[in-house]
Amino acid sequence: MRTGLSALLIVGAWATFAAGPASAVGAPEPTRTSGAPASAGLLDAMQRDFGLTKTQAEARLAAEKTATAVESDARRAAGAAYGGSWFDAKSGKLTVAVTAGASDTAVDSVRKTGATVRTVKHSAKQLDAAKSRIDKLAAPEGVSNWYVDAKASSVVVAVVAAQRADNDVRTFLSKARAAGPVKVEEATSAPETFAAGTVGGDPFYTGNVRCSIGFSVHGGFVTAGHCGGAGQGVSGWDRSYIGNIQGSSFPGNDYAWVNVGSGWWTVPVVLGWGTISDRLVRGSNEAPVGSSICRSGSTTHWHCGTVLAKNETVNYSQGAVHQMTKTSVCAEPGDSGGSFISGDQAQGVTSGGWGNCSGGGETWYQPINEILSRYGLTLHTA
């Protein structure tokens, strides 16, 4: 029985079973999909989480796939005038920002890719440089996170409302404004990681910490760095030994990878928890801002939302984590390390956020391609 369940747990998902094997609690045995992005379950989840009709959900998925393919071409066409890009759900097109000084040739080239053009004040290069300067500042707890917002053509710094008047926060904002164009917004609450204490029957543990598996790689799986340090042993839902954490980084980054052995193996699947059919993983093409995205985790299972921002710095109590992607997807303790996926493309592993899946919230993930590059890993794909 352990081996059969192991295949699902290590799946490159974020596997986890609430009280043991799905069959042990009367749940239907998970099934494999054909890999088609617009499965009935995915469409149902998008209808539920976005308030769409089935036809609207199908149209959005198709438009997002096109936008993802267009983004790299549009970026090249804009050249030095590139100011960022995002998917516009209303128009169903990718919007590309270009600086006011862009040549007519560059603008026409961007439009020829099928993207909509918007004029902005600052280039992406200028904004990224400003954010890098802010990254070097010591952030107080009252500063939640900061990121480049292509729409606003500025670096947005989020501050916890109750601490806006704090002297350390004011000092940080003053230094941030000196680093480049800054817009201040209010954060609902401070971000927290989503690890959890031991809960009987759940799938992967490091000591007394429960987290969720992210994606299968050849030889193991990736997850969140705050779930454990290099060398720590990892056990599965049944407490049987899986392997050891081979590399881990947190804070600064939030990723880790675990080798797999002892009767466990990897498969390129993200669990759908009965909400949708299990998802086959076919690649890791990065979805643009504005795209729909879904998350799978051991506590709250399957939820969907929107990509809100990229290359964001999140200021946890343990320290800042860089190059994160923010989403409107909810999560709760125990979901850490779990899979973020768009269609059949792996996006990243769950790090932390604020709120919950009853009242809503926001969640950040560490992009998968950075993790693969850092450790020289190869994503296990179908």
Tab-separated table of N, CA and C in Angstrom, residues 245-380:
chain	number	residue	atom	x	y	z
A	245	ILE	N	17.025	16.432	2.511
A	245	ILE	CA	17.089	17.725	1.834
A	245	ILE	C	18.517	17.919	1.332
A	246	GLN	N	18.669	18.010	0.025
A	246	GLN	CA	19.989	18.115	-0.587
A	246	GLN	C	20.487	19.549	-0.676
A	247	GLY	N	19.562	20.483	-0.729
A	247	GLY	CA	19.905	21.901	-0.783
A	247	GLY	C	18.725	22.712	-0.312
A	248	SER	N	18.983	23.801	0.415
A	248	SER	CA	17.895	24.622	0.949
A	248	SER	C	18.375	26.052	1.120
A	249	SER	N	17.509	26.999	0.826
A	249	SER	CA	17.852	28.415	0.987
A	249	SER	C	16.650	29.180	1.514
A	250	PHE	N	16.805	29.808	2.679
A	250	PHE	CA	15.783	30.646	3.296
A	250	PHE	C	16.379	31.335	4.518
A	251	PRO	N	16.186	32.676	4.705
A	251	PRO	CA	15.569	33.603	3.753
A	251	PRO	C	16.545	33.976	2.624
A	252	GLY	N	16.223	35.060	1.909
A	252	GLY	CA	16.953	35.411	0.705
A	252	GLY	C	16.257	34.767	-0.465
A	253	ASN	N	16.134	33.443	-0.403
A	253	ASN	CA	15.311	32.654	-1.325
A	253	ASN	C	14.375	31.813	-0.468
A	254	ASP	N	13.490	31.066	-1.111
A	254	ASP	CA	12.653	30.118	-0.374
A	254	ASP	C	12.440	28.870	-1.219
A	255	TYR	N	13.508	28.068	-1.334
A	255	TYR	CA	13.392	26.831	-2.095
A	255	TYR	C	14.317	25.766	-1.543
A	256	ALA	N	13.978	24.522	-1.834
A	256	ALA	CA	14.772	23.378	-1.402
A	256	ALA	C	14.491	22.219	-2.349
A	257	TRP	N	15.409	21.241	-2.339
A	257	TRP	CA	15.095	20.025	-3.090
A	257	TRP	C	15.475	18.801	-2.278
A	258	VAL	N	14.707	17.751	-2.460
A	258	VAL	CA	14.833	16.521	-1.687
A	258	VAL	C	15.094	15.358	-2.632
A	259	ASN	N	16.083	14.507	-2.297
A	259	ASN	CA	16.290	13.303	-3.107
A	259	ASN	C	15.277	12.238	-2.700
A	260	VAL	N	14.949	11.361	-3.629
A	260	VAL	CA	13.901	10.379	-3.408
A	260	VAL	C	14.464	8.968	-3.545
A	261	GLY	N	14.156	8.112	-2.588
A	261	GLY	CA	14.598	6.725	-2.620
A	261	GLY	C	13.747	5.882	-1.694
A	262	SER	N	14.285	4.771	-1.241
A	262	SER	CA	13.615	3.918	-0.257
A	262	SER	C	12.212	3.500	-0.676
A	263	GLY	N	12.041	3.162	-1.962
A	263	GLY	CA	10.746	2.693	-2.435
A	263	GLY	C	9.830	3.783	-2.947
A	264	TRP	N	10.261	5.035	-2.824
A	264	TRP	CA	9.480	6.148	-3.358
A	264	TRP	C	10.024	6.496	-4.744
A	265	TRP	N	9.168	7.082	-5.584
A	265	TRP	CA	9.642	7.507	-6.897
A	265	TRP	C	8.862	8.736	-7.336
A	266	THR	N	9.263	9.330	-8.438
A	266	THR	CA	8.644	10.571	-8.885
A	266	THR	C	7.813	10.359	-10.144
A	267	VAL	N	6.747	11.136	-10.254
A	267	VAL	CA	5.942	11.171	-11.465
A	267	VAL	C	5.545	12.622	-11.738
A	268	PRO	N	5.353	13.007	-13.001
A	268	PRO	CA	5.081	14.408	-13.349
A	268	PRO	C	3.616	14.795	-13.187
A	269	VAL	N	3.145	14.808	-11.948
A	269	VAL	CA	1.717	15.024	-11.681
A	269	VAL	C	1.532	16.002	-10.524
A	270	VAL	N	0.507	16.829	-10.631
A	270	VAL	CA	0.051	17.680	-9.521
A	270	VAL	C	-1.340	17.191	-9.149
A	271	LEU	N	-1.554	16.885	-7.885
A	271	LEU	CA	-2.843	16.344	-7.435
A	271	LEU	C	-3.972	17.374	-7.515
A	272	GLY	N	-5.132	16.901	-7.919
A	272	GLY	CA	-6.308	17.764	-8.015
A	272	GLY	C	-7.248	17.628	-6.843
A	273	TRP	N	-6.957	16.673	-5.945
A	273	TRP	CA	-7.725	16.498	-4.705
A	273	TRP	C	-9.208	16.277	-4.934
A	274	GLY	N	-9.593	15.732	-6.082
A	274	GLY	CA	-11.001	15.482	-6.345
A	274	GLY	C	-11.736	16.694	-6.875
A	275	THR	N	-11.122	17.899	-6.723
A	275	THR	CA	-11.737	19.105	-7.281
A	275	THR	C	-11.635	19.067	-8.794
A	276	ILE	N	-10.438	18.683	-9.294
A	276	ILE	CA	-10.226	18.462	-10.713
A	276	ILE	C	-9.449	17.157	-10.847
A	277	SER	N	-9.319	16.660	-12.060
A	277	SER	CA	-8.474	15.501	-12.278
A	277	SER	C	-7.025	15.909	-12.042
A	278	ASP	N	-6.190	14.970	-11.652
A	278	ASP	CA	-4.777	15.280	-11.442
A	278	ASP	C	-4.194	15.877	-12.716
A	279	ARG	N	-3.256	16.818	-12.550
A	279	ARG	CA	-2.694	17.543	-13.677
A	279	ARG	C	-1.351	16.955	-14.078
A	280	LEU	N	-1.183	16.621	-15.342
A	280	LEU	CA	0.127	16.241	-15.851
A	280	LEU	C	0.951	17.505	-16.070
A	281	VAL	N	2.223	17.449	-15.721
A	281	VAL	CA	3.130	18.586	-15.884
A	281	VAL	C	3.904	18.396	-17.183
A	282	ARG	N	3.820	19.382	-18.085
A	282	ARG	CA	4.451	19.233	-19.395
A	282	ARG	C	5.554	20.249	-19.664
A	283	GLY	N	5.803	21.161	-18.742
A	283	GLY	CA	6.853	22.151	-18.954
A	283	GLY	C	6.830	23.204	-17.869
A	284	SER	N	7.580	24.289	-18.085
A	284	SER	CA	7.639	25.360	-17.078
A	284	SER	C	7.689	26.730	-17.742
A	285	ASN	N	6.907	26.909	-18.815
A	285	ASN	CA	6.819	28.222	-19.450
A	285	ASN	C	6.139	29.197	-18.492
A	286	GLU	N	6.742	30.357	-18.312
A	286	GLU	CA	6.273	31.315	-17.308
A	286	GLU	C	5.050	32.087	-17.789
A	287	ALA	N	3.980	32.053	-17.012
A	287	ALA	CA	2.745	32.772	-17.340
A	287	ALA	C	2.900	34.253	-17.025
A	288	PRO	N	2.345	35.139	-17.874
A	288	PRO	CA	2.460	36.574	-17.615
A	288	PRO	C	1.584	37.049	-16.467
A	289	VAL	N	1.898	38.245	-15.958
A	289	VAL	CA	1.053	38.898	-14.956
A	289	VAL	C	-0.354	39.032	-15.538
A	290	GLY	N	-1.359	38.765	-14.711
A	290	GLY	CA	-2.738	38.832	-15.152
A	290	GLY	C	-3.325	37.486	-15.518
A	291	SER	N	-2.471	36.466	-15.673
A	291	SER	CA	-2.943	35.131	-16.041
A	291	SER	C	-3.613	34.445	-14.859
A	292	SER	N	-4.493	33.509	-15.166
A	292	SER	CA	-5.053	32.667	-14.115
A	292	SER	C	-4.004	31.636	-13.715
A	293	ILE	N	-4.055	31.218	-12.459
A	293	ILE	CA	-3.086	30.255	-11.942
A	293	ILE	C	-3.737	29.494	-10.797
A	294	CYS	N	-3.340	28.239	-10.606
A	294	CYS	CA	-3.946	27.434	-9.540
A	294	CYS	C	-2.865	26.862	-8.633
A	295	ARG	N	-3.263	26.568	-7.395
A	295	ARG	CA	-2.315	26.069	-6.396
A	295	ARG	C	-2.876	24.799	-5.767
A	296	SER	N	-1.966	23.876	-5.498
A	296	SER	CA	-2.342	22.630	-4.845
A	296	SER	C	-1.504	22.462	-3.584
A	297	GLY	N	-2.140	22.154	-2.466
A	297	GLY	CA	-1.415	22.015	-1.204
A	297	GLY	C	-2.096	21.048	-0.257
A	298	SER	N	-1.364	20.604	0.751
A	298	SER	CA	-1.837	19.541	1.619
A	298	SER	C	-2.924	19.966	2.589
A	299	THR	N	-3.069	21.258	2.839
A	299	THR	CA	-4.089	21.714	3.788
A	299	THR	C	-5.369	22.119	3.084
A	300	THR	N	-5.259	22.999	2.105
A	300	THR	CA	-6.464	23.550	1.473
A	300	THR	C	-6.700	23.020	0.072
A	301	HIS	N	-5.843	22.095	-0.365
A	301	HIS	CA	-6.042	21.378	-1.624
A	301	HIS	C	-5.952	22.293	-2.841
A	302	TRP	N	-7.006	22.450	-3.636
A	302	TRP	CA	-6.908	23.099	-4.948
A	302	TRP	C	-7.650	24.433	-4.963
A	303	HIS	N	-6.927	25.509	-5.262
A	303	HIS	CA	-7.538	26.838	-5.363
A	303	HIS	C	-6.891	27.607	-6.509
A	304	CYS	N	-7.668	28.506	-7.104
A	304	CYS	CA	-7.190	29.279	-8.255
A	304	CYS	C	-7.277	30.782	-7.995
A	305	GLY	N	-6.546	31.539	-8.791
A	305	GLY	CA	-6.546	32.996	-8.690
A	305	GLY	C	-5.806	33.583	-9.872
A	306	THR	N	-5.193	34.751	-9.659
A	306	THR	CA	-4.531	35.492	-10.726
A	306	THR	C	-3.099	35.840	-10.340
A	307	VAL	N	-2.198	35.848	-11.317
A	307	VAL	CA	-0.833	36.330	-11.097
A	307	VAL	C	-0.902	37.845	-10.978
A	308	LEU	N	-0.469	38.394	-9.838
A	308	LEU	CA	-0.587	39.828	-9.572
A	308	LEU	C	0.695	40.609	-9.842
A	309	ALA	N	1.855	40.017	-9.558
A	309	ALA	CA	3.124	40.730	-9.742
A	309	ALA	C	4.274	39.736	-9.721
A	310	LYS	N	5.394	40.138	-10.323
A	310	LYS	CA	6.583	39.291	-10.353
A	310	LYS	C	7.774	40.030	-9.752
A	311	ASN	N	8.836	39.282	-9.500
A	311	ASN	CA	10.076	39.846	-8.969
A	311	ASN	C	9.813	40.705	-7.744
A	312	GLU	N	9.019	40.178	-6.840
A	312	GLU	CA	8.636	40.909	-5.638
A	312	GLU	C	9.510	40.469	-4.463
A	313	THR	N	9.838	41.414	-3.611
A	313	THR	CA	10.568	41.110	-2.382
A	313	THR	C	9.581	41.065	-1.230
A	314	VAL	N	9.561	39.953	-0.504
A	314	VAL	CA	8.621	39.750	0.604
A	314	VAL	C	9.392	39.773	1.911
A	315	ASN	N	8.940	40.593	2.845
A	315	ASN	CA	9.670	40.784	4.097
A	315	ASN	C	9.039	39.970	5.229
A	316	TYR	N	9.430	38.685	5.353
A	316	TYR	CA	8.962	37.845	6.451
A	316	TYR	C	9.681	38.237	7.738
A	317	SER	N	9.174	37.766	8.852
A	317	SER	CA	9.820	38.046	10.134
A	317	SER	C	11.213	37.422	10.192
A	318	GLN	N	11.423	36.329	9.417
A	318	GLN	CA	12.733	35.658	9.393
A	318	GLN	C	13.726	36.363	8.473
A	319	GLY	N	13.245	37.290	7.630
A	319	GLY	CA	14.105	37.994	6.696
A	319	GLY	C	13.449	38.108	5.333
A	320	ALA	N	14.001	38.931	4.470
A	320	ALA	CA	13.427	39.179	3.148
A	320	ALA	C	13.735	38.043	2.182
A	321	VAL	N	12.778	37.760	1.300
A	321	VAL	CA	12.942	36.779	0.223
A	321	VAL	C	12.698	37.504	-1.094
A	322	HIS	N	13.600	37.300	-2.048
A	322	HIS	CA	13.564	38.049	-3.300
A	322	HIS	C	13.018	37.226	-4.468
A	323	GLN	N	12.683	37.943	-5.548
A	323	GLN	CA	12.270	37.340	-6.825
A	323	GLN	C	11.062	36.420	-6.695
A	324	MET	N	10.115	36.855	-5.899
A	324	MET	CA	8.891	36.088	-5.686
A	324	MET	C	7.793	36.561	-6.640
A	325	THR	N	6.802	35.707	-6.869
A	325	THR	CA	5.631	36.063	-7.667
A	325	THR	C	4.415	36.076	-6.746
A	326	LYS	N	3.634	37.166	-6.843
A	326	LYS	CA	2.455	37.324	-5.983
A	326	LYS	C	1.195	36.923	-6.737
A	327	THR	N	0.280	36.253	-6.022
A	327	THR	CA	-0.984	35.816	-6.611
A	327	THR	C	-2.142	36.136	-5.679
A	328	SER	N	-3.349	36.053	-6.237
A	328	SER	CA	-4.551	36.250	-5.421
A	328	SER	C	-5.087	34.927	-4.887
A	329	VAL	N	-4.289	33.862	-5.009
A	329	VAL	CA	-4.712	32.545	-4.536
A	329	VAL	C	-4.544	32.461	-3.014
A	330	CYS	N	-5.497	31.871	-2.337
A	330	CYS	CA	-5.400	31.713	-0.885
A	330	CYS	C	-4.535	30.510	-0.525
A	331	ALA	N	-4.052	30.468	0.712
A	331	ALA	CA	-3.309	29.315	1.231
A	331	ALA	C	-3.344	29.361	2.751
A	332	GLU	N	-2.981	28.233	3.375
A	332	GLU	CA	-2.964	28.149	4.829
A	332	GLU	C	-1.780	27.307	5.287
A	333	PRO	N	-1.472	27.320	6.599
A	333	PRO	CA	-0.338	26.537	7.111
A	333	PRO	C	-0.393	25.081	6.674
A	334	GLY	N	0.740	24.574	6.210
A	334	GLY	CA	0.829	23.226	5.687
A	334	GLY	C	0.871	23.198	4.166
A	335	ASP	N	0.429	24.305	3.519
A	335	ASP	CA	0.457	24.407	2.058
A	335	ASP	C	1.842	24.788	1.535
A	336	SER	N	2.742	25.210	2.423
A	336	SER	CA	4.083	25.621	2.001
A	336	SER	C	4.755	24.568	1.136
A	337	GLY	N	5.396	25.026	0.081
A	337	GLY	CA	6.118	24.138	-0.806
A	337	GLY	C	5.279	23.576	-1.921
A	338	GLY	N	3.947	23.736	-1.823
A	338	GLY	CA	3.042	23.155	-2.800
A	338	GLY	C	3.123	23.789	-4.168
A	339	SER	N	2.476	23.141	-5.144
A	339	SER	CA	2.600	23.486	-6.556
A	339	SER	C	1.734	24.666	-6.970
A	340	PHE	N	2.331	25.575	-7.732
A	340	PHE	CA	1.589	26.578	-8.488
A	340	PHE	C	1.711	26.186	-9.953
A	341	ILE	N	0.582	26.053	-10.645
A	341	ILE	CA	0.599	25.570	-12.018
A	341	ILE	C	-0.392	26.371	-12.856
A	342	SER	N	-0.022	26.642	-14.100
A	342	SER	CA	-0.898	27.347	-15.041
A	342	SER	C	-1.101	26.435	-16.239
A	343	GLY	N	-2.332	25.930	-16.416
A	343	GLY	CA	-2.563	24.922	-17.447
A	343	GLY	C	-1.792	23.667	-17.103
A	344	ASP	N	-0.846	23.297	-17.978
A	344	ASP	CA	0.017	22.153	-17.668
A	344	ASP	C	1.465	22.580	-17.469
A	345	GLN	N	1.667	23.891	-17.189
A	345	GLN	CA	3.011	24.438	-17.031
A	345	GLN	C	3.319	24.761	-15.561
A	346	ALA	N	4.356	24.150	-15.025
A	346	ALA	CA	4.783	24.411	-13.649
A	346	ALA	C	5.206	25.869	-13.511
A	347	GLN	N	4.805	26.508	-12.418
A	347	GLN	CA	5.150	27.918	-12.197
A	347	GLN	C	6.056	28.130	-10.983
A	348	GLY	N	5.771	27.457	-9.869
A	348	GLY	CA	6.601	27.667	-8.691
A	348	GLY	C	6.093	26.923	-7.475
A	349	VAL	N	6.799	27.112	-6.334
A	349	VAL	CA	6.425	26.455	-5.085
A	349	VAL	C	5.943	27.493	-4.079
A	350	THR	N	4.900	27.149	-3.353
A	350	THR	CA	4.266	28.061	-2.400
A	350	THR	C	5.231	28.465	-1.296
A	351	SER	N	5.291	29.771	-1.028
A	351	SER	CA	6.168	30.281	0.030
A	351	SER	C	5.353	30.745	1.230
A	352	GLY	N	4.567	31.797	1.071
A	352	GLY	CA	3.796	32.331	2.190
A	352	GLY	C	2.819	33.375	1.722
A	353	GLY	N	2.238	34.093	2.642
A	353	GLY	CA	1.268	35.111	2.273
A	353	GLY	C	0.503	35.607	3.480
A	354	TRP	N	-0.692	36.085	3.247
A	354	TRP	CA	-1.562	36.517	4.347
A	354	TRP	C	-2.990	36.059	4.045
A	355	GLY	N	-3.801	35.949	5.082
A	355	GLY	CA	-5.188	35.537	4.916
A	355	GLY	C	-5.355	34.030	4.995
A	356	ASN	N	-6.502	33.549	4.522
A	356	ASN	CA	-6.805	32.118	4.527
A	356	ASN	C	-7.821	31.824	3.442
A	357	CYS	N	-8.236	30.569	3.327
A	357	CYS	CA	-9.156	30.194	2.252
A	357	CYS	C	-10.624	30.312	2.654
A	358	SER	N	-10.876	30.886	3.821
A	358	SER	CA	-12.248	31.199	4.215
A	358	SER	C	-12.563	32.656	3.901
A	359	GLY	N	-11.619	33.526	4.260
A	359	GLY	CA	-11.833	34.951	4.039
A	359	GLY	C	-11.059	35.524	2.871
A	360	GLY	N	-10.178	34.729	2.253
A	360	GLY	CA	-9.375	35.229	1.133
A	360	GLY	C	-8.006	35.706	1.574
A	361	GLY	N	-7.159	36.041	0.632
A	361	GLY	CA	-5.821	36.517	0.930
A	361	GLY	C	-4.958	36.523	-0.310
A	362	GLU	N	-3.663	36.672	-0.121
A	362	GLU	CA	-2.693	36.648	-1.212
A	362	GLU	C	-1.552	35.703	-0.846
A	363	THR	N	-0.964	35.083	-1.849
A	363	THR	CA	0.104	34.119	-1.631
A	363	THR	C	1.223	34.348	-2.632
A	364	TRP	N	2.465	34.187	-2.155
A	364	TRP	CA	3.635	34.305	-3.025
A	364	TRP	C	4.222	32.928	-3.305
A	365	TYR	N	4.825	32.780	-4.485
A	365	TYR	CA	5.563	31.552	-4.776
A	365	TYR	C	6.935	31.870	-5.338
A	366	GLN	N	7.875	30.946	-5.122
A	366	GLN	CA	9.215	31.047	-5.683
A	366	GLN	C	9.178	30.391	-7.064
A	367	PRO	N	9.525	31.114	-8.123
A	367	PRO	CA	9.439	30.562	-9.480
A	367	PRO	C	10.270	29.290	-9.662
A	368	ILE	N	9.690	28.317	-10.357
A	368	ILE	CA	10.302	27.006	-10.523
A	368	ILE	C	11.597	27.057	-11.328
A	369	ASN	N	11.648	27.900	-12.360
A	369	ASN	CA	12.842	27.887	-13.214
A	369	ASN	C	14.087	28.351	-12.470
A	370	GLU	N	13.910	29.256	-11.518
A	370	GLU	CA	15.055	29.681	-10.702
A	370	GLU	C	15.573	28.517	-9.856
A	371	ILE	N	14.658	27.723	-9.322
A	371	ILE	CA	15.058	26.583	-8.483
A	371	ILE	C	15.807	25.548	-9.313
A	372	LEU	N	15.268	25.247	-10.490
A	372	LEU	CA	15.911	24.266	-11.371
A	372	LEU	C	17.316	24.723	-11.745
A	373	SER	N	17.449	26.013	-12.062
A	373	SER	CA	18.747	26.563	-12.457
A	373	SER	C	19.733	26.547	-11.303
A	374	ARG	N	19.256	26.907	-10.111
A	374	ARG	CA	20.140	26.997	-8.940
A	374	ARG	C	20.776	25.654	-8.606
A	375	TYR	N	20.014	24.574	-8.699
A	375	TYR	CA	20.518	23.266	-8.292
A	375	TYR	C	20.844	22.347	-9.476
A	376	GLY	N	20.712	22.856	-10.705
A	376	GLY	CA	21.014	22.037	-11.866
A	376	GLY	C	20.056	20.866	-12.019
A	377	LEU	N	18.777	21.099	-11.690
A	377	LEU	CA	17.786	20.027	-11.729
A	377	LEU	C	17.009	20.051	-13.048
A	378	THR	N	16.409	18.934	-13.383
A	378	THR	CA	15.573	18.826	-14.569
A	378	THR	C	14.164	18.465	-14.164
A	379	LEU	N	13.212	19.294	-14.555
A	379	LEU	CA	11.807	19.052	-14.222
A	379	LEU	C	11.351	17.732	-14.846
A	380	HIS	N	10.628	16.922	-14.074
A	380	HIS	CA	10.072	15.671	-14.594
A	380	HIS	C	8.770	16.021	-15.303
